[in-house]
CSV table of C-alpha atoms in Angstrom, one decimal:
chain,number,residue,atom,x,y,z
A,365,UNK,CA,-45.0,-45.2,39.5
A,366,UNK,CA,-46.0,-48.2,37.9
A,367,UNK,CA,-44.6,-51.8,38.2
A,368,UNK,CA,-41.6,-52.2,36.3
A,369,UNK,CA,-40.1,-48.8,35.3
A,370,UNK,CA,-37.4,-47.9,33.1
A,371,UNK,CA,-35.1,-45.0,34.0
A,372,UNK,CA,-33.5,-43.3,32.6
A,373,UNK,CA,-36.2,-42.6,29.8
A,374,UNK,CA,-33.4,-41.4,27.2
A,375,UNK,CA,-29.7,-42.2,27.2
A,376,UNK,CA,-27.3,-40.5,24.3
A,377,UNK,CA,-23.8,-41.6,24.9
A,378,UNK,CA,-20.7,-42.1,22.5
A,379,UNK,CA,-19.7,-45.2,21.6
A,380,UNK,CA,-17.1,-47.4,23.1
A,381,UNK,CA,-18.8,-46.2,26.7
A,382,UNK,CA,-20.8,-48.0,29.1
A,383,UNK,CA,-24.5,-47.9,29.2
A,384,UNK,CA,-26.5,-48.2,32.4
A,385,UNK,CA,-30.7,-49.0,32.7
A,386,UNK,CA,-32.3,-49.2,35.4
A,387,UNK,CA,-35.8,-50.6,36.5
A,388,UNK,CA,-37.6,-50.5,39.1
A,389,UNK,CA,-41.1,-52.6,40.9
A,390,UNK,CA,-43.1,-52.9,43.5
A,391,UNK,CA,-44.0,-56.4,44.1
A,392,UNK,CA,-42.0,-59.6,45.0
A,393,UNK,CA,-41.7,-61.1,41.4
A,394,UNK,CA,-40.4,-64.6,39.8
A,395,UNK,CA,-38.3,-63.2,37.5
A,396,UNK,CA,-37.1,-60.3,35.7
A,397,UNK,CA,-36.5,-60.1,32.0
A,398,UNK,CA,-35.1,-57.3,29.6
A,399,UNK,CA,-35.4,-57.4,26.4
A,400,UNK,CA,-34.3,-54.9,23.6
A,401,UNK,CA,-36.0,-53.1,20.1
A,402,UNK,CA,-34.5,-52.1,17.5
A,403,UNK,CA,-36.7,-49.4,15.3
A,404,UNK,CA,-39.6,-51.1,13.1
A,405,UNK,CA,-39.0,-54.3,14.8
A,406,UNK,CA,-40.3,-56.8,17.6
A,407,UNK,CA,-38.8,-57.3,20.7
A,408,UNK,CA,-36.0,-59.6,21.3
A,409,UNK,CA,-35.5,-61.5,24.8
A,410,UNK,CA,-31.7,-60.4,26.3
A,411,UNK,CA,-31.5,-61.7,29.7
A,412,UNK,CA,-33.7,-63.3,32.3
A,413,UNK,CA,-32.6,-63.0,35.9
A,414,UNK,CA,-34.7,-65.3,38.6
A,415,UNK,CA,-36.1,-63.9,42.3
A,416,UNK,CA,-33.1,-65.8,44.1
A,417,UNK,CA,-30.1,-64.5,41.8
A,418,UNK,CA,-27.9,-61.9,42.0
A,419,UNK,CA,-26.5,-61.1,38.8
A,420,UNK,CA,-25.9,-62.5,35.7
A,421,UNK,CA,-23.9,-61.9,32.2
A,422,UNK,CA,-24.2,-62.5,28.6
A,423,UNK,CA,-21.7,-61.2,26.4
A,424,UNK,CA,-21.4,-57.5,26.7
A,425,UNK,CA,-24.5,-57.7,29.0
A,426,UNK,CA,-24.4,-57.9,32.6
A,427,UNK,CA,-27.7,-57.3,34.7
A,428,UNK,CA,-28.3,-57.6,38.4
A,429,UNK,CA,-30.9,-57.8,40.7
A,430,UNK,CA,-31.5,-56.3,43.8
A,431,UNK,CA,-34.9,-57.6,45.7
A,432,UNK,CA,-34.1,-55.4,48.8
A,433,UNK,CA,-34.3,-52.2,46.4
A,434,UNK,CA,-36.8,-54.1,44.5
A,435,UNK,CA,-34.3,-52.8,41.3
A,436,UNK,CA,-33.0,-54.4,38.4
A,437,UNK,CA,-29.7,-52.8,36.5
A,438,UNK,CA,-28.9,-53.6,33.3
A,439,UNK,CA,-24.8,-52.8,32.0
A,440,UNK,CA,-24.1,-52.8,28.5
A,441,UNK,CA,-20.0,-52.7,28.3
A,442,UNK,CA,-18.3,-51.1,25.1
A,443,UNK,CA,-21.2,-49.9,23.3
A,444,UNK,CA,-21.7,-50.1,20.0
A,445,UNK,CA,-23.8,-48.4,17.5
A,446,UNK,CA,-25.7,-51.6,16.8
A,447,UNK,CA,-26.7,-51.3,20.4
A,448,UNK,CA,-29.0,-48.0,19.3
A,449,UNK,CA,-32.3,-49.3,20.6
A,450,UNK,CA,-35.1,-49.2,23.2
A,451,UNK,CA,-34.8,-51.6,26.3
A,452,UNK,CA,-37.6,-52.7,28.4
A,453,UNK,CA,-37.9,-55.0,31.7
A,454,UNK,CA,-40.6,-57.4,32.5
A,455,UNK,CA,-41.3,-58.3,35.6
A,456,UNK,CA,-43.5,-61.9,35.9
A,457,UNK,CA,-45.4,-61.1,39.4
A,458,UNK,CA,-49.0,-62.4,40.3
A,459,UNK,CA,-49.3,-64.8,36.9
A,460,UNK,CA,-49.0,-61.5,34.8
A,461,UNK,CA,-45.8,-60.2,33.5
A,462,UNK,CA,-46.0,-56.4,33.4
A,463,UNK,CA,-43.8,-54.1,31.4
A,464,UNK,CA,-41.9,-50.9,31.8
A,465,UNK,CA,-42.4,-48.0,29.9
A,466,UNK,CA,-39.0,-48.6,27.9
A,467,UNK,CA,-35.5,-46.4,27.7
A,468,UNK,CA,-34.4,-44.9,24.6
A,469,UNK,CA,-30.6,-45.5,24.1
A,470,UNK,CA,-28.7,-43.9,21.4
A,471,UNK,CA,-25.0,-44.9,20.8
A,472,UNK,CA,-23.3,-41.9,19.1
A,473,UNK,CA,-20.9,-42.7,16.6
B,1129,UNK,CA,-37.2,-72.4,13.1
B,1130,UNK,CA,-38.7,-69.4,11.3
B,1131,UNK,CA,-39.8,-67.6,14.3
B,1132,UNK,CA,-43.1,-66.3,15.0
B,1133,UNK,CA,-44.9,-65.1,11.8
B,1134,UNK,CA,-47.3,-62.5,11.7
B,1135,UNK,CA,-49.4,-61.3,8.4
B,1136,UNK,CA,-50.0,-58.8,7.0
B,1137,UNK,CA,-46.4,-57.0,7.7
B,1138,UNK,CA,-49.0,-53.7,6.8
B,1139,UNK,CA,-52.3,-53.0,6.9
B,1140,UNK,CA,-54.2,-50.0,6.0
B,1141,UNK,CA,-57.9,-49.6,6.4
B,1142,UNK,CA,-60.6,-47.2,6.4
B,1143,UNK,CA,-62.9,-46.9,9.8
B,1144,UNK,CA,-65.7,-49.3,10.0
B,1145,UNK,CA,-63.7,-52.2,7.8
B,1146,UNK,CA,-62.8,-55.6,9.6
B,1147,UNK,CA,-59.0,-56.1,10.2
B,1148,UNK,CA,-57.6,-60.1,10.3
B,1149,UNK,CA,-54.1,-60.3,12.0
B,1150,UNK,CA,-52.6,-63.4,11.6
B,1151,UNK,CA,-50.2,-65.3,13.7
B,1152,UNK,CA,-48.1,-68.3,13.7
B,1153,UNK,CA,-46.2,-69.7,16.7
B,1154,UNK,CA,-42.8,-71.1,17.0
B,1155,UNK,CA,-43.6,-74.9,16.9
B,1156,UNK,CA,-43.6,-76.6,20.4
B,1157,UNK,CA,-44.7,-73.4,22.2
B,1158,UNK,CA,-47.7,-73.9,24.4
B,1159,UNK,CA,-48.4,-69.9,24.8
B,1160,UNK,CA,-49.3,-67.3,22.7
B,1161,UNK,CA,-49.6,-63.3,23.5
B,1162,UNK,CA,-51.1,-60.2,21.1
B,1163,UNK,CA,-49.2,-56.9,22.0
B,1164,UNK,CA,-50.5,-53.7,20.8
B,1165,UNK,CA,-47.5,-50.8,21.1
B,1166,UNK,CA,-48.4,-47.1,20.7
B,1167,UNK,CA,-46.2,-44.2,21.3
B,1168,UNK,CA,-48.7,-42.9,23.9
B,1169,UNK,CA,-49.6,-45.8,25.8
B,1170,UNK,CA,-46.6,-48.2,24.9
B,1171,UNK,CA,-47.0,-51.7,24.8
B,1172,UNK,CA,-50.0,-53.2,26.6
B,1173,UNK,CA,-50.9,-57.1,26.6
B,1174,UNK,CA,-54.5,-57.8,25.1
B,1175,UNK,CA,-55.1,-61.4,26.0
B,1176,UNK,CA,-53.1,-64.3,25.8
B,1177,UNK,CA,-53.7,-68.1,25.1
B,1178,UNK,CA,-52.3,-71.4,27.2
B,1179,UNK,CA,-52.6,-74.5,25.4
B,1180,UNK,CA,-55.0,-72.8,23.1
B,1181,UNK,CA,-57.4,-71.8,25.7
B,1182,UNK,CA,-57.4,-68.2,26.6
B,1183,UNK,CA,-56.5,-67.0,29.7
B,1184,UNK,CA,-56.0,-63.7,30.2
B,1185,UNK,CA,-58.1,-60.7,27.7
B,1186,UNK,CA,-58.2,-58.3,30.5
B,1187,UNK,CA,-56.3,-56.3,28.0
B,1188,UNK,CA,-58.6,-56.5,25.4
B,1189,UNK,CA,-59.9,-52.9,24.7
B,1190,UNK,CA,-63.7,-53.5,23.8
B,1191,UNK,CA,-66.1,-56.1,21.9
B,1192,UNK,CA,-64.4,-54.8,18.9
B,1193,UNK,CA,-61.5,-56.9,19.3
B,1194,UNK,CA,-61.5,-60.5,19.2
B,1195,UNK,CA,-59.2,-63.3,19.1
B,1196,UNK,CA,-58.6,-67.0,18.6
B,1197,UNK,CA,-56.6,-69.7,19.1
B,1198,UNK,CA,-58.1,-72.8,17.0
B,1199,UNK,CA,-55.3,-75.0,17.0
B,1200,UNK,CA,-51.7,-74.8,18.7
B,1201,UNK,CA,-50.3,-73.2,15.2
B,1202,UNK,CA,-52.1,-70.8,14.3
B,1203,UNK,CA,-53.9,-67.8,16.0
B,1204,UNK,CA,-55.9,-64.6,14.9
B,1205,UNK,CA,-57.0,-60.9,15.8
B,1206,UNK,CA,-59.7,-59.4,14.9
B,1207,UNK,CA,-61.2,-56.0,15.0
B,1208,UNK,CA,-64.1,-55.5,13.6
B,1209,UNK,CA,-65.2,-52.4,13.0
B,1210,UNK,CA,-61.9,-50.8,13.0
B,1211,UNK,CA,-61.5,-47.0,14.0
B,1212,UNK,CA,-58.6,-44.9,13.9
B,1213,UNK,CA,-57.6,-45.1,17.1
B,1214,UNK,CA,-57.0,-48.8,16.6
B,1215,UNK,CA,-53.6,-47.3,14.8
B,1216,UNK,CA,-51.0,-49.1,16.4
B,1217,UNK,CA,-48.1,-51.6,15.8
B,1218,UNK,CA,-49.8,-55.2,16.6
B,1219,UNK,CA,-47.3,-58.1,18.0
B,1220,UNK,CA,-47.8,-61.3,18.5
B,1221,UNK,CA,-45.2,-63.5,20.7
B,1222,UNK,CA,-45.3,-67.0,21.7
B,1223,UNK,CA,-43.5,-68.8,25.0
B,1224,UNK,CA,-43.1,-72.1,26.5
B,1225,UNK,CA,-45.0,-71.1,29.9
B,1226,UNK,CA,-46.0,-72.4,32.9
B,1227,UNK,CA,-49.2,-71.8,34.6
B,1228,UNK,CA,-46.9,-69.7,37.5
B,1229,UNK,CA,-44.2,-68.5,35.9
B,1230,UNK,CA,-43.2,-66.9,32.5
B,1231,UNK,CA,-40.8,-67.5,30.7
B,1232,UNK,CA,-38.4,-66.2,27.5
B,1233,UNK,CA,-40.6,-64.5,24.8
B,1234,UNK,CA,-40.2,-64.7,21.4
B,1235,UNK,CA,-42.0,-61.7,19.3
B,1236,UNK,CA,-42.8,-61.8,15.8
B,1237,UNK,CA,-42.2,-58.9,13.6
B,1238,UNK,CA,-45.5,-57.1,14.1
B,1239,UNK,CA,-48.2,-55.7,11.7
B,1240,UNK,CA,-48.7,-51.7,11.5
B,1241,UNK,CA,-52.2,-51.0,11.3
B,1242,UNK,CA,-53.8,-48.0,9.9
B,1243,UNK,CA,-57.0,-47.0,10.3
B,1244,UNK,CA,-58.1,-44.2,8.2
């Protein structure tokens, strides 16, 4: 598998329910960022989350880091259909920053 | 701020013509990256520009492409000739970046390319 994969590669759930990513990599890293993209559009930075922390939050966004697992999580709380996206991690490792495949989240109404 | 800008929003072309993407940073960034995204291969860095000077075009599929950076505002792809498996969505992003670690990017809207 390559650095910095997004699983699952699809997730349809109803609105109102929690939304769980995950990503995974293989290297020790600097950071790890997630950012989201909406259909037809660039990509917009969400949350960064550094080697030496654990979790973090923004908003309805909470995202934790496990360098053991070398695993990121990222929880979206109360979805909503604006949150109808894809969502891909970053990870900055070696003076590159590689990128995940992306999941596919779909927030039924 | 305006954001990065990227021109044109859509281009379509016929194989063999020169395509010109366009790019503008957010003022005060010191890096600049061209994305390409496909549904088959996602989105793969080309090359990307510190202070102007680039750094990394690793990514840069063949002498087709080309890109500069001539001044900290303003920065260009070029493919020339184009073929139609150039199709793709092109993004250009820009960063405040230092030489170790990277740091929040900030993506403009992208041109779709064509390439009949």
């Amino acid at each position: 598998s390559q650095q910095g994969e997004e699983d699952p590669q699809a997730l349809s759930i109803q609105e109102g329910e929690n939304a769980t990513m995950n990503c995974s990599y293989k290297t020790s890293i600097n950071n790890l960022q997630w950012y989201r993209q909406n259909s037809g559009r660039g990509l917009v930075h969400l949350i960064l989350i550094r080697s030496n922390e654990r979790e973090k939050h923004s908003g309805r966004l909470r995202v934790t880091l496990d360098t053991s697992k070398k695993s990121s999580s990222l929880l979206i709380t109360a979805s909503r259909a604006a949150d109808t996206a894809s969502y891909f991690c970053a990870t900055d490792v070696n003076y590159q920053l590689i990128w995940g495949a992306g999941t596919k989240l779909i927030i039924k109404p | 701020d305006a954001g990065v800008i990227q021109s044109p929003r859509h281009e379509v072309t016929e194989m063999g013509q020169e395509v010109t993407l366009r790019c503008k940073p957010i003022s005060g960034h010191n890096s600049l990256f061209w994305y390409r995204q496909t549904m088959m291969r996602g989105l793969e860095l080309l090359i990307y520009f510190n202070n102007n000077v680039p750094i990394d075009d690793s990514g840069m599929p063949e002498d087709r492409f080309s890109a500069k950076m001539p001044n900290a505002s303003f920065s260009t792809l070029k493919i020339q000739p184009s073929e139609p498996r150039d199709s793709a969505v092109y993004f250009c992003a820009s960063s405040l970046k230092s030489l170790a670690v990277y740091n929040e990017q900030f993506f403009g809207p992208g041109t779709r390319l064509t390439v009949l």
